[in-house]
Amino acid sequence: MTSDTRVVVIGAGLAGERLARRLAELGGSALLVGEEEHHPYNRVLLAEVLAGRYDPEVIALPAPAQLVRARVTGIDRAARQVRCADGSEIAYDTLVLATGANPVLPPLRGLFGAGGHELPEGVHAFRTMDDCLGLAKAVRPGVRAVVVGGGLLGVSAARALAVRGAQVVLAQQAERLMERQLDPNAAQLVRRHLTDLGVEVHTECRVRDVRSAGGAVRSVELADGYALDTDLVVLACGVRPRVGLAEDAGLAVRKGILVDDELRTSDPHIRAVGDCVQHAGTVYGLATPALEQADVLAELLSGRADSRYTGTRSLTRLTLTGRHSPFDLAAFGEAEPRPGDDVVQLADATRGTYRKVVVRDDRLVGGVLVGELGTVGALARAWEGAEPLPDDGPLLHLLTNDGGS
């Protein structure tokens, strides 16, 4: 990339901001185009804002040198321009799509009015700063809240609302909380932690109906016909890559925008990073891969032609604190063993701690820790390296040796 190459990044979230900052450090520059009114922020910490631990300013990202507030409505690949809702056009030499993901809104009866697209008052997604601030304004001690979805986001939202004094019911359709990351033992500890905070947890429970009156939510109905009166409903049902601009522009899209190891889309002048991306068949939807992709692309655009993105072995980590007891967990790789795998577990029911690793062919392939994360650094390094484990000590050493976190 030469000094006069114009790089335009659509999306001012974690990936877009990281790309612009790394480019500047490497002597380049990028114009960020973001549609949110707020200063770029760390979306990972929104639950801490909702819990009241952080003010929104605390999770703000470094100020971009060049930032345009606009909603991009189209891409003219032939003219190499992007069109904005206000009628303006922005020319580019290299365009980067960092459009992120949209929250999944489940197909619940009554979620939208007849022919409408607005959620009833009291029903919130939990993806943006506006979502977070809207919830924070609505929650107060004693308010009734139903969280739909028991994954990482749902658990974070339920805990944050409980810390703020809400009466929370968490409805999870799967048989356990955070089923993608945790094994049954770890999920049970998460459930116990939420229950200790006053959260009523229901697994294998499907919400099918949202009932409103006067434009505001009044209750939700479960699949078995039972109705829960509520003042707030939080939809934490996952996210879906935001690919509309890419599809309209004729780029190759499956679940996400298809990119190669150079983060290049099917158009050589357009790259993509972050939650909107599908690389080697994988859509990550996590912060660590987005940041790694941004770093690689910054190097590529700065002339380091040998840089490549080859995938991320991502660790899920959840740390929530507040005036109640802190809660920490980490999970990586395959938490459920296959036949023939070696498994080591340490559990302390009194302290509510749990550690487990799965070893296959002398390699660490997964693990989960709840309550005490002292060994997570050493475990993560062993897992990410994918190298044979040393044979000079028992597997128990993996769980008791604090290599730094």
Tab-separated table of C-alpha atoms in Angstrom:
chain	number	residue	atom	x	y	z
A	1	MET	CA	0.000	0.000	0.000
A	2	THR	CA	1.432	3.364	-0.965
A	3	SER	CA	1.039	6.474	1.177
A	4	ASP	CA	-1.661	7.860	-1.114
A	5	THR	CA	-3.756	4.674	-1.144
A	6	ARG	CA	-7.172	5.456	0.303
A	7	VAL	CA	-8.395	2.803	2.726
A	8	VAL	CA	-12.033	3.075	3.807
A	9	VAL	CA	-13.363	0.881	6.617
A	10	ILE	CA	-17.103	0.388	7.035
A	11	GLY	CA	-17.698	-0.278	10.708
A	12	ALA	CA	-16.203	1.425	13.764
A	13	GLY	CA	-16.383	-1.463	16.206
A	14	LEU	CA	-13.550	-3.483	17.721
A	15	ALA	CA	-12.230	-4.815	14.396
A	16	GLY	CA	-12.522	-1.554	12.451
A	17	GLU	CA	-10.978	0.572	15.203
A	18	ARG	CA	-8.142	-1.920	15.710
A	19	LEU	CA	-7.381	-1.952	11.980
A	20	ALA	CA	-7.261	1.853	11.776
A	21	ARG	CA	-5.038	2.086	14.859
A	22	ARG	CA	-2.600	-0.597	13.697
A	23	LEU	CA	-2.409	0.981	10.244
A	24	ALA	CA	-1.518	4.316	11.809
A	25	GLU	CA	1.206	2.647	13.904
A	26	LEU	CA	2.620	1.127	10.715
A	27	GLY	CA	2.665	4.451	8.866
A	28	GLY	CA	-0.649	4.199	7.014
A	29	SER	CA	-4.134	5.548	7.579
A	30	ALA	CA	-7.774	4.608	7.166
A	31	LEU	CA	-11.085	6.414	7.142
A	32	LEU	CA	-13.587	4.784	9.501
A	33	VAL	CA	-17.263	5.026	8.607
A	34	GLY	CA	-19.505	4.202	11.567
A	35	GLU	CA	-23.251	4.587	11.933
A	36	GLU	CA	-23.545	4.520	15.728
A	37	GLU	CA	-23.670	7.930	17.369
A	38	HIS	CA	-21.488	6.790	20.215
A	39	HIS	CA	-17.709	6.928	20.245
A	40	PRO	CA	-16.274	3.506	19.270
A	41	TYR	CA	-16.413	1.180	22.292
A	42	ASN	CA	-15.493	-2.290	23.481
A	43	ARG	CA	-18.675	-4.300	22.964
A	44	VAL	CA	-17.322	-7.133	25.127
A	45	LEU	CA	-17.750	-4.961	28.234
A	46	LEU	CA	-21.368	-3.901	27.690
A	47	ALA	CA	-22.556	-6.246	30.458
A	48	GLU	CA	-20.304	-4.403	32.899
A	49	VAL	CA	-21.964	-1.137	31.894
A	50	LEU	CA	-25.381	-2.699	32.389
A	51	ALA	CA	-24.321	-4.003	35.806
A	52	GLY	CA	-23.311	-0.475	36.800
A	53	ARG	CA	-19.645	-1.317	37.259
A	54	TYR	CA	-18.448	0.885	34.387
A	55	ASP	CA	-19.655	4.137	32.920
A	56	PRO	CA	-19.918	4.073	29.104
A	57	GLU	CA	-16.836	6.298	28.832
A	58	VAL	CA	-14.701	3.638	30.511
A	59	ILE	CA	-15.172	1.150	27.665
A	60	ALA	CA	-14.499	3.712	24.920
A	61	LEU	CA	-11.775	2.785	22.427
A	62	PRO	CA	-8.970	5.206	21.439
A	63	ALA	CA	-10.236	8.068	19.295
A	64	PRO	CA	-9.796	7.289	15.565
A	65	ALA	CA	-7.872	9.912	13.595
A	66	GLN	CA	-10.493	9.852	10.835
A	67	LEU	CA	-14.106	8.989	11.611
A	68	VAL	CA	-17.252	9.727	9.596
A	69	ARG	CA	-20.708	9.254	11.103
A	70	ALA	CA	-22.811	7.833	8.309
A	71	ARG	CA	-24.910	4.818	7.360
A	72	VAL	CA	-23.590	3.156	4.241
A	73	THR	CA	-26.391	2.020	1.928
A	74	GLY	CA	-24.479	0.609	-1.022
A	75	ILE	CA	-21.161	-0.183	-2.661
A	76	ASP	CA	-20.367	0.717	-6.270
A	77	ARG	CA	-17.574	-1.713	-7.047
A	78	ALA	CA	-17.003	-0.407	-10.589
A	79	ALA	CA	-16.551	3.199	-9.442
A	80	ARG	CA	-14.972	2.131	-6.111
A	81	GLN	CA	-17.312	4.256	-4.069
A	82	VAL	CA	-19.624	3.701	-1.138
A	83	ARG	CA	-22.980	5.452	-0.969
A	84	CYS	CA	-24.328	6.856	2.291
A	85	ALA	CA	-27.890	7.448	3.465
A	86	ASP	CA	-27.358	11.233	3.443
A	87	GLY	CA	-26.584	11.138	-0.285
A	88	SER	CA	-22.825	11.500	0.063
A	89	GLU	CA	-20.311	9.217	-1.634
A	90	ILE	CA	-16.910	8.116	-0.395
A	91	ALA	CA	-14.233	6.946	-2.813
A	92	TYR	CA	-11.839	4.136	-1.924
A	93	ASP	CA	-8.839	2.317	-3.312
A	94	THR	CA	-9.210	-0.488	-0.773
A	95	LEU	CA	-12.489	-1.057	1.039
A	96	VAL	CA	-12.665	-3.035	4.275
A	97	LEU	CA	-15.959	-4.426	5.514
A	98	ALA	CA	-16.031	-4.572	9.319
A	99	THR	CA	-19.814	-4.515	9.531
A	100	GLY	CA	-20.051	-6.860	12.511
A	101	ALA	CA	-23.174	-8.831	13.307
A	102	ASN	CA	-26.825	-8.269	14.099
A	103	PRO	CA	-28.647	-9.808	17.067
A	104	VAL	CA	-30.813	-12.788	16.237
A	105	LEU	CA	-34.458	-11.993	16.943
A	106	PRO	CA	-36.269	-15.288	17.541
A	107	PRO	CA	-39.558	-16.016	15.746
A	108	LEU	CA	-41.783	-15.303	18.728
A	109	ARG	CA	-45.457	-14.578	18.257
A	110	GLY	CA	-46.263	-11.012	19.152
A	111	LEU	CA	-42.668	-9.815	18.953
A	112	PHE	CA	-43.673	-7.279	16.322
A	113	GLY	CA	-47.015	-5.661	15.716
A	114	ALA	CA	-48.955	-6.346	12.535
A	115	GLY	CA	-46.679	-5.326	9.680
A	116	GLY	CA	-44.391	-3.497	12.092
A	117	HIS	CA	-40.662	-3.688	12.694
A	118	GLU	CA	-40.439	-2.015	16.096
A	119	LEU	CA	-40.057	-4.067	19.264
A	120	PRO	CA	-42.665	-3.379	21.961
A	121	GLU	CA	-41.637	-1.109	24.811
A	122	GLY	CA	-39.682	-3.158	27.328
A	123	VAL	CA	-38.312	-5.668	24.795
A	124	HIS	CA	-34.607	-5.225	24.130
A	125	ALA	CA	-31.879	-6.862	22.123
A	126	PHE	CA	-28.482	-6.715	23.827
A	127	ARG	CA	-25.888	-5.897	21.206
A	128	THR	CA	-25.208	-2.151	21.034
A	129	MET	CA	-24.541	0.696	23.431
A	130	ASP	CA	-28.044	1.997	22.772
A	131	ASP	CA	-29.439	-1.424	23.750
A	132	CYS	CA	-27.380	-1.341	26.925
A	133	LEU	CA	-28.329	2.213	27.881
A	134	GLY	CA	-32.007	1.513	27.181
A	135	LEU	CA	-31.903	-1.494	29.504
A	136	ALA	CA	-29.945	0.383	32.171
A	137	LYS	CA	-32.571	3.128	32.135
A	138	ALA	CA	-35.432	0.636	32.460
A	139	VAL	CA	-34.000	-1.617	35.172
A	140	ARG	CA	-34.567	-0.823	38.828
A	141	PRO	CA	-34.860	-2.859	42.035
A	142	GLY	CA	-37.837	-5.176	41.842
A	143	VAL	CA	-38.479	-4.861	38.114
A	144	ARG	CA	-39.398	-8.194	36.489
A	145	ALA	CA	-37.153	-9.294	33.625
A	146	VAL	CA	-37.084	-12.357	31.380
A	147	VAL	CA	-33.844	-13.129	29.534
A	148	VAL	CA	-34.369	-15.334	26.484
A	149	GLY	CA	-31.210	-17.318	25.754
A	150	GLY	CA	-28.693	-18.940	28.092
A	151	GLY	CA	-25.466	-18.614	26.131
A	152	LEU	CA	-22.569	-16.367	27.085
A	153	LEU	CA	-24.541	-13.205	26.324
A	154	GLY	CA	-27.675	-14.353	28.146
A	155	VAL	CA	-25.738	-15.369	31.249
A	156	SER	CA	-23.929	-12.010	31.259
A	157	ALA	CA	-27.178	-10.080	30.847
A	158	ALA	CA	-29.026	-12.072	33.517
A	159	ARG	CA	-26.276	-11.560	36.045
A	160	ALA	CA	-25.982	-7.852	35.295
A	161	LEU	CA	-29.735	-7.350	35.719
A	162	ALA	CA	-29.737	-9.310	38.980
A	163	VAL	CA	-26.871	-7.200	40.319
A	164	ARG	CA	-29.022	-4.150	39.595
A	165	GLY	CA	-31.826	-5.608	41.726
A	166	ALA	CA	-34.135	-6.984	39.049
A	167	GLN	CA	-36.205	-10.143	39.520
A	168	VAL	CA	-34.752	-12.195	36.665
A	169	VAL	CA	-35.962	-15.327	34.916
A	170	LEU	CA	-33.543	-16.870	32.398
A	171	ALA	CA	-35.129	-19.148	29.784
A	172	GLN	CA	-32.704	-21.418	27.936
A	173	GLN	CA	-33.947	-23.736	25.187
A	174	ALA	CA	-30.965	-26.116	25.440
A	175	GLU	CA	-30.501	-28.604	28.258
A	176	ARG	CA	-27.804	-26.526	29.975
A	177	LEU	CA	-26.385	-23.028	30.105
A	178	MET	CA	-23.593	-22.064	27.700
A	179	GLU	CA	-23.824	-25.482	26.067
A	180	ARG	CA	-21.383	-24.523	23.302
A	181	GLN	CA	-18.546	-23.802	25.721
A	182	LEU	CA	-19.198	-25.736	28.934
A	183	ASP	CA	-19.614	-29.344	29.997
A	184	PRO	CA	-22.512	-30.299	32.308
A	185	ASN	CA	-20.498	-29.879	35.529
A	186	ALA	CA	-19.305	-26.388	34.652
A	187	ALA	CA	-22.761	-25.380	33.408
A	188	GLN	CA	-24.239	-26.490	36.732
A	189	LEU	CA	-21.808	-24.211	38.596
A	190	VAL	CA	-22.838	-21.299	36.401
A	191	ARG	CA	-26.461	-22.097	37.148
A	192	ARG	CA	-25.758	-22.221	40.873
A	193	HIS	CA	-24.013	-18.876	40.748
A	194	LEU	CA	-26.968	-17.256	38.995
A	195	THR	CA	-29.423	-18.909	41.396
A	196	ASP	CA	-27.459	-17.567	44.365
A	197	LEU	CA	-27.980	-14.096	42.916
A	198	GLY	CA	-31.726	-14.677	42.758
A	199	VAL	CA	-31.974	-15.568	39.057
A	200	GLU	CA	-34.638	-18.181	38.295
A	201	VAL	CA	-33.097	-20.450	35.658
A	202	HIS	CA	-35.168	-22.657	33.355
A	203	THR	CA	-33.396	-24.958	30.901
A	204	GLU	CA	-35.085	-26.969	28.127
A	205	CYS	CA	-37.544	-24.108	28.145
A	206	ARG	CA	-38.782	-22.396	24.992
A	207	VAL	CA	-40.462	-19.004	24.917
A	208	ARG	CA	-43.067	-18.912	22.157
A	209	ASP	CA	-45.070	-15.724	22.657
A	210	VAL	CA	-44.596	-12.103	23.728
A	211	ARG	CA	-47.742	-10.421	24.946
A	212	SER	CA	-48.087	-6.660	24.942
A	213	ALA	CA	-50.729	-4.128	25.931
A	214	GLY	CA	-50.684	-0.475	25.004
A	215	GLY	CA	-47.459	-1.003	23.067
A	216	ALA	CA	-45.561	-2.317	26.116
A	217	VAL	CA	-44.630	-5.888	27.014
A	218	ARG	CA	-46.705	-7.473	29.768
A	219	SER	CA	-45.800	-11.166	29.744
A	220	VAL	CA	-44.159	-13.993	27.842
A	221	GLU	CA	-45.724	-17.385	27.226
A	222	LEU	CA	-43.670	-20.579	27.387
A	223	ALA	CA	-44.115	-23.567	25.088
A	224	ASP	CA	-46.021	-25.448	27.800
A	225	GLY	CA	-48.554	-22.612	27.987
A	226	TYR	CA	-47.305	-21.123	31.251
A	227	ALA	CA	-47.216	-17.313	31.223
A	228	LEU	CA	-44.636	-15.174	33.019
A	229	ASP	CA	-45.587	-11.613	33.871
A	230	THR	CA	-42.711	-9.293	33.077
A	231	ASP	CA	-41.719	-5.668	32.632
A	232	LEU	CA	-38.611	-6.354	30.537
A	233	VAL	CA	-37.617	-8.962	27.975
A	234	VAL	CA	-33.976	-9.292	26.901
A	235	LEU	CA	-33.337	-11.193	23.671
A	236	ALA	CA	-29.929	-12.866	23.931
A	237	CYS	CA	-30.295	-15.483	21.201
A	238	GLY	CA	-26.959	-15.046	19.462
A	239	VAL	CA	-25.837	-12.978	16.508
A	240	ARG	CA	-25.811	-13.305	12.735
A	241	PRO	CA	-23.080	-11.847	10.460
A	242	ARG	CA	-24.134	-8.553	8.937
A	243	VAL	CA	-23.679	-9.280	5.257
A	244	GLY	CA	-26.379	-7.223	3.513
A	245	LEU	CA	-23.981	-4.719	1.948
A	246	ALA	CA	-21.742	-7.513	0.704
A	247	GLU	CA	-24.647	-9.473	-0.778
A	248	ASP	CA	-26.081	-6.403	-2.500
A	249	ALA	CA	-22.646	-5.706	-3.974
A	250	GLY	CA	-22.434	-9.241	-5.402
A	251	LEU	CA	-19.639	-10.479	-3.132
A	252	ALA	CA	-19.400	-14.175	-2.253
A	253	VAL	CA	-21.349	-14.816	0.948
A	254	ARG	CA	-22.398	-17.973	2.770
A	255	LYS	CA	-22.955	-17.656	6.504
A	256	GLY	CA	-20.523	-14.747	6.458
A	257	ILE	CA	-18.525	-12.818	3.882
A	258	LEU	CA	-16.050	-15.289	2.397
A	259	VAL	CA	-12.394	-14.291	2.781
A	260	ASP	CA	-9.066	-15.972	2.106
A	261	ASP	CA	-5.913	-15.950	4.245
A	262	GLU	CA	-5.256	-12.360	3.154
A	263	LEU	CA	-8.757	-11.348	4.298
A	264	ARG	CA	-9.627	-10.700	0.649
A	265	THR	CA	-13.209	-11.100	-0.535
A	266	SER	CA	-14.214	-12.186	-4.029
A	267	ASP	CA	-13.386	-8.603	-5.103
A	268	PRO	CA	-9.599	-8.001	-4.900
A	269	HIS	CA	-10.195	-4.386	-3.843
A	270	ILE	CA	-12.424	-5.329	-0.907
A	271	ARG	CA	-11.281	-6.997	2.312
A	272	ALA	CA	-13.308	-7.975	5.384
A	273	VAL	CA	-12.580	-8.552	9.076
A	274	GLY	CA	-14.475	-9.301	12.274
A	275	ASP	CA	-17.868	-10.788	13.040
A	276	CYS	CA	-19.115	-10.461	9.455
A	277	VAL	CA	-16.386	-12.770	8.113
A	278	GLN	CA	-16.339	-16.468	7.232
A	279	HIS	CA	-12.803	-17.825	6.951
A	280	ALA	CA	-12.002	-21.433	6.086
A	281	GLY	CA	-15.599	-22.398	6.820
A	282	THR	CA	-15.690	-20.741	10.255
A	283	VAL	CA	-17.670	-17.747	11.493
A	284	TYR	CA	-16.163	-16.857	14.854
A	285	GLY	CA	-18.310	-14.022	16.200
A	286	LEU	CA	-15.741	-13.410	18.953
A	287	ALA	CA	-13.422	-10.551	19.855
A	288	THR	CA	-10.062	-12.343	19.678
A	289	PRO	CA	-10.378	-13.533	16.045
A	290	ALA	CA	-11.612	-10.075	15.003
A	291	LEU	CA	-8.574	-8.404	16.548
A	292	GLU	CA	-6.170	-10.934	15.037
A	293	GLN	CA	-7.716	-10.459	11.604
A	294	ALA	CA	-7.390	-6.688	11.931
A	295	ASP	CA	-3.718	-7.001	12.891
A	296	VAL	CA	-2.941	-9.248	9.915
A	297	LEU	CA	-4.777	-6.982	7.494
A	298	ALA	CA	-2.978	-3.901	8.809
A	299	GLU	CA	0.339	-5.603	8.074
A	300	LEU	CA	-0.793	-6.649	4.604
A	301	LEU	CA	-2.007	-3.154	3.725
A	302	SER	CA	1.278	-1.754	5.041
A	303	GLY	CA	3.309	-3.811	2.615
A	304	ARG	CA	4.126	-6.916	4.642
A	305	ALA	CA	3.117	-9.282	1.863
A	306	ASP	CA	3.935	-12.470	3.798
A	307	SER	CA	1.353	-11.877	6.548
A	308	ARG	CA	-1.477	-14.379	6.602
A	309	TYR	CA	-4.494	-15.116	8.758
A	310	THR	CA	-4.710	-18.870	9.303
A	311	GLY	CA	-7.437	-19.017	11.940
A	312	THR	CA	-7.810	-18.466	15.670
A	313	ARG	CA	-7.912	-20.887	18.555
A	314	SER	CA	-10.096	-18.725	20.712
A	315	LEU	CA	-10.554	-18.929	24.459
A	316	THR	CA	-13.895	-17.856	25.944
A	317	ARG	CA	-13.464	-15.938	29.170
A	318	LEU	CA	-16.152	-14.413	31.350
A	319	THR	CA	-15.355	-12.260	34.368
A	320	LEU	CA	-18.169	-10.412	36.063
A	321	THR	CA	-17.701	-8.508	39.296
A	322	GLY	CA	-19.746	-6.122	41.353
A	323	ARG	CA	-21.013	-5.751	44.879
A	324	HIS	CA	-21.871	-9.457	44.880
A	325	SER	CA	-19.346	-12.292	44.703
A	326	PRO	CA	-17.173	-12.269	41.565
A	327	PHE	CA	-17.623	-14.918	38.933
A	328	ASP	CA	-14.912	-16.165	36.583
A	329	LEU	CA	-14.841	-18.849	33.945
A	330	ALA	CA	-12.714	-19.799	30.966
A	331	ALA	CA	-13.314	-22.436	28.296
A	332	PHE	CA	-11.387	-23.481	25.218
A	333	GLY	CA	-11.371	-26.214	22.620
A	334	GLU	CA	-13.305	-29.425	23.196
A	335	ALA	CA	-14.667	-29.660	26.718
A	336	GLU	CA	-16.348	-33.020	26.033
A	337	PRO	CA	-13.975	-35.997	25.566
A	338	ARG	CA	-14.093	-38.594	22.825
A	339	PRO	CA	-13.597	-42.307	23.505
A	340	GLY	CA	-9.935	-42.887	24.327
A	341	ASP	CA	-9.234	-39.329	25.531
A	342	ASP	CA	-7.626	-38.718	28.903
A	343	VAL	CA	-9.555	-36.437	31.272
A	344	VAL	CA	-8.420	-34.823	34.499
A	345	GLN	CA	-10.878	-32.988	36.745
A	346	LEU	CA	-10.602	-31.129	40.028
A	347	ALA	CA	-13.776	-29.951	41.725
A	348	ASP	CA	-14.451	-28.208	45.036
A	349	ALA	CA	-18.180	-28.024	45.667
A	350	THR	CA	-17.757	-25.886	48.788
A	351	ARG	CA	-15.807	-23.182	46.988
A	352	GLY	CA	-17.724	-23.602	43.744
A	353	THR	CA	-14.585	-24.221	41.670
A	354	TYR	CA	-14.029	-26.673	38.848
A	355	ARG	CA	-11.113	-27.451	36.541
A	356	LYS	CA	-11.022	-29.951	33.715
A	357	VAL	CA	-8.724	-30.699	30.783
A	358	VAL	CA	-9.087	-33.122	27.877
A	359	VAL	CA	-5.952	-34.686	26.380
A	360	ARG	CA	-5.859	-36.590	23.088
A	361	ASP	CA	-2.716	-38.211	21.676
A	362	ASP	CA	-0.577	-36.363	24.244
A	363	ARG	CA	-1.998	-33.006	23.169
A	364	LEU	CA	-4.281	-30.731	25.128
A	365	VAL	CA	-7.485	-30.364	23.072
A	366	GLY	CA	-9.761	-28.535	25.473
A	367	GLY	CA	-10.585	-27.483	28.967
A	368	VAL	CA	-12.895	-25.535	31.209
A	369	LEU	CA	-12.238	-23.674	34.456
A	370	VAL	CA	-14.793	-22.127	36.785
A	371	GLY	CA	-14.065	-20.098	39.896
A	372	GLU	CA	-10.262	-20.166	39.856
A	373	LEU	CA	-8.371	-19.184	36.708
A	374	GLY	CA	-4.823	-19.246	38.044
A	375	THR	CA	-3.722	-21.923	35.575
A	376	VAL	CA	-5.576	-20.606	32.534
A	377	GLY	CA	-2.497	-18.901	31.068
A	378	ALA	CA	-0.389	-22.062	31.068
A	379	LEU	CA	-3.280	-24.183	29.808
A	380	ALA	CA	-4.123	-21.783	26.989
A	381	ARG	CA	-0.503	-21.683	25.844
A	382	ALA	CA	-0.306	-25.483	25.810
A	383	TRP	CA	-3.553	-25.685	23.844
A	384	GLU	CA	-2.693	-22.932	21.361
A	385	GLY	CA	0.730	-24.456	20.692
A	386	ALA	CA	-0.846	-27.861	19.905
A	387	GLU	CA	2.480	-29.486	20.751
A	388	PRO	CA	2.961	-32.815	22.569
A	389	LEU	CA	2.779	-32.398	26.326
A	390	PRO	CA	5.889	-33.167	28.372
A	391	ASP	CA	5.946	-36.728	29.701
A	392	ASP	CA	7.902	-35.890	32.847
A	393	GLY	CA	4.850	-35.258	35.035
A	394	PRO	CA	1.249	-36.327	35.598
A	395	LEU	CA	-1.663	-34.694	33.840
A	396	LEU	CA	-2.699	-33.301	37.203
A	397	HIS	CA	0.245	-30.905	36.823
A	398	LEU	CA	-1.722	-29.096	34.110
A	399	LEU	CA	-4.409	-28.130	36.579
A	400	THR	CA	-2.289	-27.317	39.618
A	401	ASN	CA	0.691	-25.513	38.100
A	402	ASP	CA	-0.032	-21.779	38.002
A	403	GLY	CA	1.893	-20.686	34.933
A	404	GLY	CA	0.419	-17.197	35.013
A	405	SER	CA	-2.837	-16.001	33.548
